[in-house]
Amino acid sequence: MKTKYVVRVNVSYTKKYIVDAMSIQDAEEKYLLEGVSTSLMETEIDREIISVLTDREDAEKTWEV
């Protein structure tokens, strides 16, 4: 008999921001000031399974945030 399972996964991402700058330090500073509004590329790089529980076990478990 099939049972539903809840699979919790931690997914890591790498984000690449494009910043016009004169130096590495300038690029870091500009990113901190303008990073939210610059173009970016987002790539999924890693998945880690945290837990696999039945739906009943998952409902009963208290998750720490």
PDB file of N, CA and C in Angstrom:
ATOM      1  N   MET A   1       0.837  -1.180   0.000  1.00  0.00           N
ATOM      2  CA  MET A   1       0.000   0.000   0.000  1.00  0.00           C
ATOM      3  C   MET A   1       0.885   1.248   0.000  1.00  0.00           C
ATOM      4  N   LYS A   2       0.557   2.190  -0.876  1.00  0.00           N
ATOM      5  CA  LYS A   2       1.336   3.422  -0.959  1.00  0.00           C
ATOM      6  C   LYS A   2       0.968   4.356   0.189  1.00  0.00           C
ATOM      7  N   THR A   3       1.981   5.086   0.668  1.00  0.00           N
ATOM      8  CA  THR A   3       1.811   6.070   1.728  1.00  0.00           C
ATOM      9  C   THR A   3       2.378   7.385   1.240  1.00  0.00           C
ATOM     10  N   LYS A   4       1.752   8.487   1.608  1.00  0.00           N
ATOM     11  CA  LYS A   4       2.301   9.797   1.259  1.00  0.00           C
ATOM     12  C   LYS A   4       3.425  10.133   2.229  1.00  0.00           C
ATOM     13  N   TYR A   5       4.521  10.634   1.658  1.00  0.00           N
ATOM     14  CA  TYR A   5       5.662  11.061   2.456  1.00  0.00           C
ATOM     15  C   TYR A   5       5.927  12.533   2.203  1.00  0.00           C
ATOM     16  N   VAL A   6       6.418  13.207   3.231  1.00  0.00           N
ATOM     17  CA  VAL A   6       6.826  14.601   3.113  1.00  0.00           C
ATOM     18  C   VAL A   6       8.349  14.594   3.064  1.00  0.00           C
ATOM     19  N   VAL A   7       8.911  15.118   1.992  1.00  0.00           N
ATOM     20  CA  VAL A   7      10.361  15.203   1.841  1.00  0.00           C
ATOM     21  C   VAL A   7      10.745  16.666   1.984  1.00  0.00           C
ATOM     22  N   ARG A   8      11.482  16.984   3.020  1.00  0.00           N
ATOM     23  CA  ARG A   8      11.942  18.357   3.229  1.00  0.00           C
ATOM     24  C   ARG A   8      13.345  18.470   2.665  1.00  0.00           C
ATOM     25  N   VAL A   9      13.580  19.546   1.907  1.00  0.00           N
ATOM     26  CA  VAL A   9      14.847  19.715   1.207  1.00  0.00           C
ATOM     27  C   VAL A   9      15.370  21.126   1.449  1.00  0.00           C
ATOM     28  N   ASN A  10      16.647  21.219   1.740  1.00  0.00           N
ATOM     29  CA  ASN A  10      17.315  22.512   1.825  1.00  0.00           C
ATOM     30  C   ASN A  10      17.967  22.746   0.470  1.00  0.00           C
ATOM     31  N   VAL A  11      17.585  23.823  -0.217  1.00  0.00           N
ATOM     32  CA  VAL A  11      18.104  24.108  -1.549  1.00  0.00           C
ATOM     33  C   VAL A  11      19.000  25.348  -1.465  1.00  0.00           C
ATOM     34  N   SER A  12      20.232  25.218  -1.952  1.00  0.00           N
ATOM     35  CA  SER A  12      21.174  26.341  -1.971  1.00  0.00           C
ATOM     36  C   SER A  12      21.228  26.935  -3.364  1.00  0.00           C
ATOM     37  N   TYR A  13      21.408  28.223  -3.451  1.00  0.00           N
ATOM     38  CA  TYR A  13      21.488  28.917  -4.726  1.00  0.00           C
ATOM     39  C   TYR A  13      22.737  29.775  -4.785  1.00  0.00           C
ATOM     40  N   THR A  14      23.243  29.938  -5.982  1.00  0.00           N
ATOM     41  CA  THR A  14      24.298  30.910  -6.237  1.00  0.00           C
ATOM     42  C   THR A  14      23.675  32.023  -7.062  1.00  0.00           C
ATOM     43  N   LYS A  15      23.873  33.245  -6.653  1.00  0.00           N
ATOM     44  CA  LYS A  15      23.350  34.387  -7.399  1.00  0.00           C
ATOM     45  C   LYS A  15      24.522  35.207  -7.904  1.00  0.00           C
ATOM     46  N   LYS A  16      24.480  35.546  -9.174  1.00  0.00           N
ATOM     47  CA  LYS A  16      25.551  36.330  -9.780  1.00  0.00           C
ATOM     48  C   LYS A  16      24.975  37.682 -10.167  1.00  0.00           C
ATOM     49  N   TYR A  17      25.518  38.739  -9.594  1.00  0.00           N
ATOM     50  CA  TYR A  17      25.085  40.094  -9.899  1.00  0.00           C
ATOM     51  C   TYR A  17      26.097  40.751 -10.818  1.00  0.00           C
ATOM     52  N   ILE A  18      25.630  41.538 -11.750  1.00  0.00           N
ATOM     53  CA  ILE A  18      26.501  42.270 -12.670  1.00  0.00           C
ATOM     54  C   ILE A  18      26.584  43.711 -12.184  1.00  0.00           C
ATOM     55  N   VAL A  19      27.794  44.162 -11.862  1.00  0.00           N
ATOM     56  CA  VAL A  19      28.000  45.505 -11.322  1.00  0.00           C
ATOM     57  C   VAL A  19      29.126  46.176 -12.108  1.00  0.00           C
ATOM     58  N   ASP A  20      28.903  47.370 -12.625  1.00  0.00           N
ATOM     59  CA  ASP A  20      29.948  48.144 -13.287  1.00  0.00           C
ATOM     60  C   ASP A  20      30.746  48.871 -12.214  1.00  0.00           C
ATOM     61  N   ALA A  21      32.077  48.637 -12.189  1.00  0.00           N
ATOM     62  CA  ALA A  21      32.908  49.237 -11.141  1.00  0.00           C
ATOM     63  C   ALA A  21      34.339  49.409 -11.638  1.00  0.00           C
ATOM     64  N   MET A  22      35.105  50.201 -10.900  1.00  0.00           N
ATOM     65  CA  MET A  22      36.493  50.471 -11.232  1.00  0.00           C
ATOM     66  C   MET A  22      37.460  49.496 -10.547  1.00  0.00           C
ATOM     67  N   SER A  23      37.033  48.852  -9.447  1.00  0.00           N
ATOM     68  CA  SER A  23      37.907  47.942  -8.704  1.00  0.00           C
ATOM     69  C   SER A  23      37.046  46.919  -7.967  1.00  0.00           C
ATOM     70  N   ILE A  24      37.715  45.936  -7.381  1.00  0.00           N
ATOM     71  CA  ILE A  24      37.006  44.927  -6.598  1.00  0.00           C
ATOM     72  C   ILE A  24      36.267  45.576  -5.439  1.00  0.00           C
ATOM     73  N   GLN A  25      36.961  46.463  -4.724  1.00  0.00           N
ATOM     74  CA  GLN A  25      36.342  47.145  -3.583  1.00  0.00           C
ATOM     75  C   GLN A  25      35.147  47.983  -4.041  1.00  0.00           C
ATOM     76  N   ASP A  26      35.314  48.687  -5.163  1.00  0.00           N
ATOM     77  CA  ASP A  26      34.224  49.492  -5.714  1.00  0.00           C
ATOM     78  C   ASP A  26      33.037  48.594  -6.080  1.00  0.00           C
ATOM     79  N   ALA A  27      33.321  47.438  -6.658  1.00  0.00           N
ATOM     80  CA  ALA A  27      32.254  46.502  -7.030  1.00  0.00           C
ATOM     81  C   ALA A  27      31.507  46.007  -5.793  1.00  0.00           C
ATOM     82  N   GLU A  28      32.252  45.678  -4.733  1.00  0.00           N
ATOM     83  CA  GLU A  28      31.612  45.229  -3.498  1.00  0.00           C
ATOM     84  C   GLU A  28      30.719  46.320  -2.915  1.00  0.00           C
ATOM     85  N   GLU A  29      31.225  47.558  -2.892  1.00  0.00           N
ATOM     86  CA  GLU A  29      30.443  48.673  -2.351  1.00  0.00           C
ATOM     87  C   GLU A  29      29.204  48.947  -3.198  1.00  0.00           C
ATOM     88  N   LYS A  30      29.373  48.932  -4.522  1.00  0.00           N
ATOM     89  CA  LYS A  30      28.230  49.173  -5.407  1.00  0.00           C
ATOM     90  C   LYS A  30      27.180  48.079  -5.260  1.00  0.00           C
ATOM     91  N   TYR A  31      27.646  46.819  -5.110  1.00  0.00           N
ATOM     92  CA  TYR A  31      26.692  45.728  -4.915  1.00  0.00           C
ATOM     93  C   TYR A  31      25.864  45.969  -3.659  1.00  0.00           C
ATOM     94  N   LEU A  32      26.527  46.363  -2.569  1.00  0.00           N
ATOM     95  CA  LEU A  32      25.811  46.591  -1.317  1.00  0.00           C
ATOM     96  C   LEU A  32      24.788  47.715  -1.461  1.00  0.00           C
ATOM     97  N   LEU A  33      25.104  48.711  -2.269  1.00  0.00           N
ATOM     98  CA  LEU A  33      24.196  49.838  -2.452  1.00  0.00           C
ATOM     99  C   LEU A  33      23.146  49.587  -3.536  1.00  0.00           C
ATOM    100  N   GLU A  34      23.537  48.884  -4.616  1.00  0.00           N
ATOM    101  CA  GLU A  34      22.669  48.745  -5.784  1.00  0.00           C
ATOM    102  C   GLU A  34      22.285  47.302  -6.107  1.00  0.00           C
ATOM    103  N   GLY A  35      22.771  46.343  -5.336  1.00  0.00           N
ATOM    104  CA  GLY A  35      22.612  44.930  -5.661  1.00  0.00           C
ATOM    105  C   GLY A  35      21.188  44.480  -5.918  1.00  0.00           C
ATOM    106  N   VAL A  36      20.247  45.032  -5.209  1.00  0.00           N
ATOM    107  CA  VAL A  36      18.855  44.606  -5.360  1.00  0.00           C
ATOM    108  C   VAL A  36      18.302  44.972  -6.725  1.00  0.00           C
ATOM    109  N   SER A  37      18.795  46.049  -7.324  1.00  0.00           N
ATOM    110  CA  SER A  37      18.237  46.514  -8.589  1.00  0.00           C
ATOM    111  C   SER A  37      19.065  46.120  -9.816  1.00  0.00           C
ATOM    112  N   THR A  38      20.189  45.421  -9.617  1.00  0.00           N
ATOM    113  CA  THR A  38      21.010  45.039 -10.767  1.00  0.00           C
ATOM    114  C   THR A  38      20.519  43.731 -11.382  1.00  0.00           C
ATOM    115  N   SER A  39      20.949  43.477 -12.617  1.00  0.00           N
ATOM    116  CA  SER A  39      20.623  42.213 -13.270  1.00  0.00           C
ATOM    117  C   SER A  39      21.306  41.079 -12.525  1.00  0.00           C
ATOM    118  N   LEU A  40      20.662  39.927 -12.480  1.00  0.00           N
ATOM    119  CA  LEU A  40      21.299  38.798 -11.832  1.00  0.00           C
ATOM    120  C   LEU A  40      20.946  37.510 -12.537  1.00  0.00           C
ATOM    121  N   MET A  41      21.801  36.518 -12.350  1.00  0.00           N
ATOM    122  CA  MET A  41      21.536  35.171 -12.844  1.00  0.00           C
ATOM    123  C   MET A  41      21.461  34.288 -11.607  1.00  0.00           C
ATOM    124  N   GLU A  42      20.475  33.418 -11.554  1.00  0.00           N
ATOM    125  CA  GLU A  42      20.285  32.566 -10.393  1.00  0.00           C
ATOM    126  C   GLU A  42      20.363  31.110 -10.838  1.00  0.00           C
ATOM    127  N   THR A  43      21.204  30.331 -10.192  1.00  0.00           N
ATOM    128  CA  THR A  43      21.385  28.941 -10.563  1.00  0.00           C
ATOM    129  C   THR A  43      21.302  28.060  -9.329  1.00  0.00           C
ATOM    130  N   GLU A  44      20.505  27.019  -9.402  1.00  0.00           N
ATOM    131  CA  GLU A  44      20.424  26.069  -8.308  1.00  0.00           C
ATOM    132  C   GLU A  44      21.685  25.224  -8.329  1.00  0.00           C
ATOM    133  N   ILE A  45      22.376  25.117  -7.200  1.00  0.00           N
ATOM    134  CA  ILE A  45      23.630  24.374  -7.200  1.00  0.00           C
ATOM    135  C   ILE A  45      23.637  23.166  -6.281  1.00  0.00           C
ATOM    136  N   ASP A  46      22.737  23.089  -5.320  1.00  0.00           N
ATOM    137  CA  ASP A  46      22.827  21.986  -4.374  1.00  0.00           C
ATOM    138  C   ASP A  46      21.479  21.727  -3.732  1.00  0.00           C
ATOM    139  N   ARG A  47      21.193  20.467  -3.502  1.00  0.00           N
ATOM    140  CA  ARG A  47      19.998  20.067  -2.762  1.00  0.00           C
ATOM    141  C   ARG A  47      20.417  19.078  -1.696  1.00  0.00           C
ATOM    142  N   GLU A  48      19.908  19.268  -0.498  1.00  0.00           N
ATOM    143  CA  GLU A  48      20.205  18.375   0.611  1.00  0.00           C
ATOM    144  C   GLU A  48      18.889  17.951   1.241  1.00  0.00           C
ATOM    145  N   ILE A  49      18.649  16.654   1.304  1.00  0.00           N
ATOM    146  CA  ILE A  49      17.423  16.166   1.932  1.00  0.00           C
ATOM    147  C   ILE A  49      17.582  16.289   3.440  1.00  0.00           C
ATOM    148  N   ILE A  50      16.652  16.983   4.072  1.00  0.00           N
ATOM    149  CA  ILE A  50      16.679  17.191   5.516  1.00  0.00           C
ATOM    150  C   ILE A  50      15.965  16.051   6.233  1.00  0.00           C
ATOM    151  N   SER A  51      14.803  15.645   5.709  1.00  0.00           N
ATOM    152  CA  SER A  51      14.061  14.558   6.339  1.00  0.00           C
ATOM    153  C   SER A  51      13.069  13.960   5.366  1.00  0.00           C
ATOM    154  N   VAL A  52      12.682  12.729   5.652  1.00  0.00           N
ATOM    155  CA  VAL A  52      11.611  12.069   4.915  1.00  0.00           C
ATOM    156  C   VAL A  52      10.716  11.429   5.971  1.00  0.00           C
ATOM    157  N   LEU A  53       9.495  11.924   6.067  1.00  0.00           N
ATOM    158  CA  LEU A  53       8.541  11.446   7.068  1.00  0.00           C
ATOM    159  C   LEU A  53       7.204  11.168   6.407  1.00  0.00           C
ATOM    160  N   THR A  54       6.412  10.311   7.023  1.00  0.00           N
ATOM    161  CA  THR A  54       5.046  10.155   6.534  1.00  0.00           C
ATOM    162  C   THR A  54       4.312  11.445   6.813  1.00  0.00           C
ATOM    163  N   ASP A  55       3.201  11.671   6.124  1.00  0.00           N
ATOM    164  CA  ASP A  55       2.470  12.914   6.355  1.00  0.00           C
ATOM    165  C   ASP A  55       2.005  13.024   7.803  1.00  0.00           C
ATOM    166  N   ARG A  56       1.668  11.909   8.426  1.00  0.00           N
ATOM    167  CA  ARG A  56       1.249  11.927   9.844  1.00  0.00           C
ATOM    168  C   ARG A  56       2.429  12.297  10.749  1.00  0.00           C
ATOM    169  N   GLU A  57       3.601  11.683  10.507  1.00  0.00           N
ATOM    170  CA  GLU A  57       4.786  12.010  11.303  1.00  0.00           C
ATOM    171  C   GLU A  57       5.159  13.483  11.145  1.00  0.00           C
ATOM    172  N   ASP A  58       5.062  13.992   9.916  1.00  0.00           N
ATOM    173  CA  ASP A  58       5.396  15.393   9.654  1.00  0.00           C
ATOM    174  C   ASP A  58       4.452  16.328  10.400  1.00  0.00           C
ATOM    175  N   ALA A  59       3.170  15.984  10.433  1.00  0.00           N
ATOM    176  CA  ALA A  59       2.182  16.820  11.123  1.00  0.00           C
ATOM    177  C   ALA A  59       2.435  16.845  12.633  1.00  0.00           C
ATOM    178  N   GLU A  60       2.971  15.764  13.158  1.00  0.00           N
ATOM    179  CA  GLU A  60       3.220  15.666  14.599  1.00  0.00           C
ATOM    180  C   GLU A  60       4.555  16.275  15.014  1.00  0.00           C
ATOM    181  N   LYS A  61       5.464  16.454  14.062  1.00  0.00           N
ATOM    182  CA  LYS A  61       6.811  16.948  14.378  1.00  0.00           C
ATOM    183  C   LYS A  61       6.806  18.456  14.562  1.00  0.00           C
ATOM    184  N   THR A  62       7.558  18.917  15.544  1.00  0.00           N
ATOM    185  CA  THR A  62       7.755  20.343  15.765  1.00  0.00           C
ATOM    186  C   THR A  62       9.058  20.743  15.100  1.00  0.00           C
ATOM    187  N   TRP A  63       8.979  21.636  14.118  1.00  0.00           N
ATOM    188  CA  TRP A  63      10.160  22.054  13.358  1.00  0.00           C
ATOM    189  C   TRP A  63      10.763  23.308  13.962  1.00  0.00           C
ATOM    190  N   GLU A  64      12.083  23.297  14.105  1.00  0.00           N
ATOM    191  CA  GLU A  64      12.813  24.489  14.567  1.00  0.00           C
ATOM    192  C   GLU A  64      13.108  25.357  13.361  1.00  0.00           C
ATOM    193  N   VAL A  65      12.956  26.652  13.545  1.00  0.00           N
ATOM    194  CA  VAL A  65      13.220  27.587  12.447  1.00  0.00           C
ATOM    195  C   VAL A  65      14.544  28.253  12.670  1.00  0.00           C
TER     196      VAL A  65
END
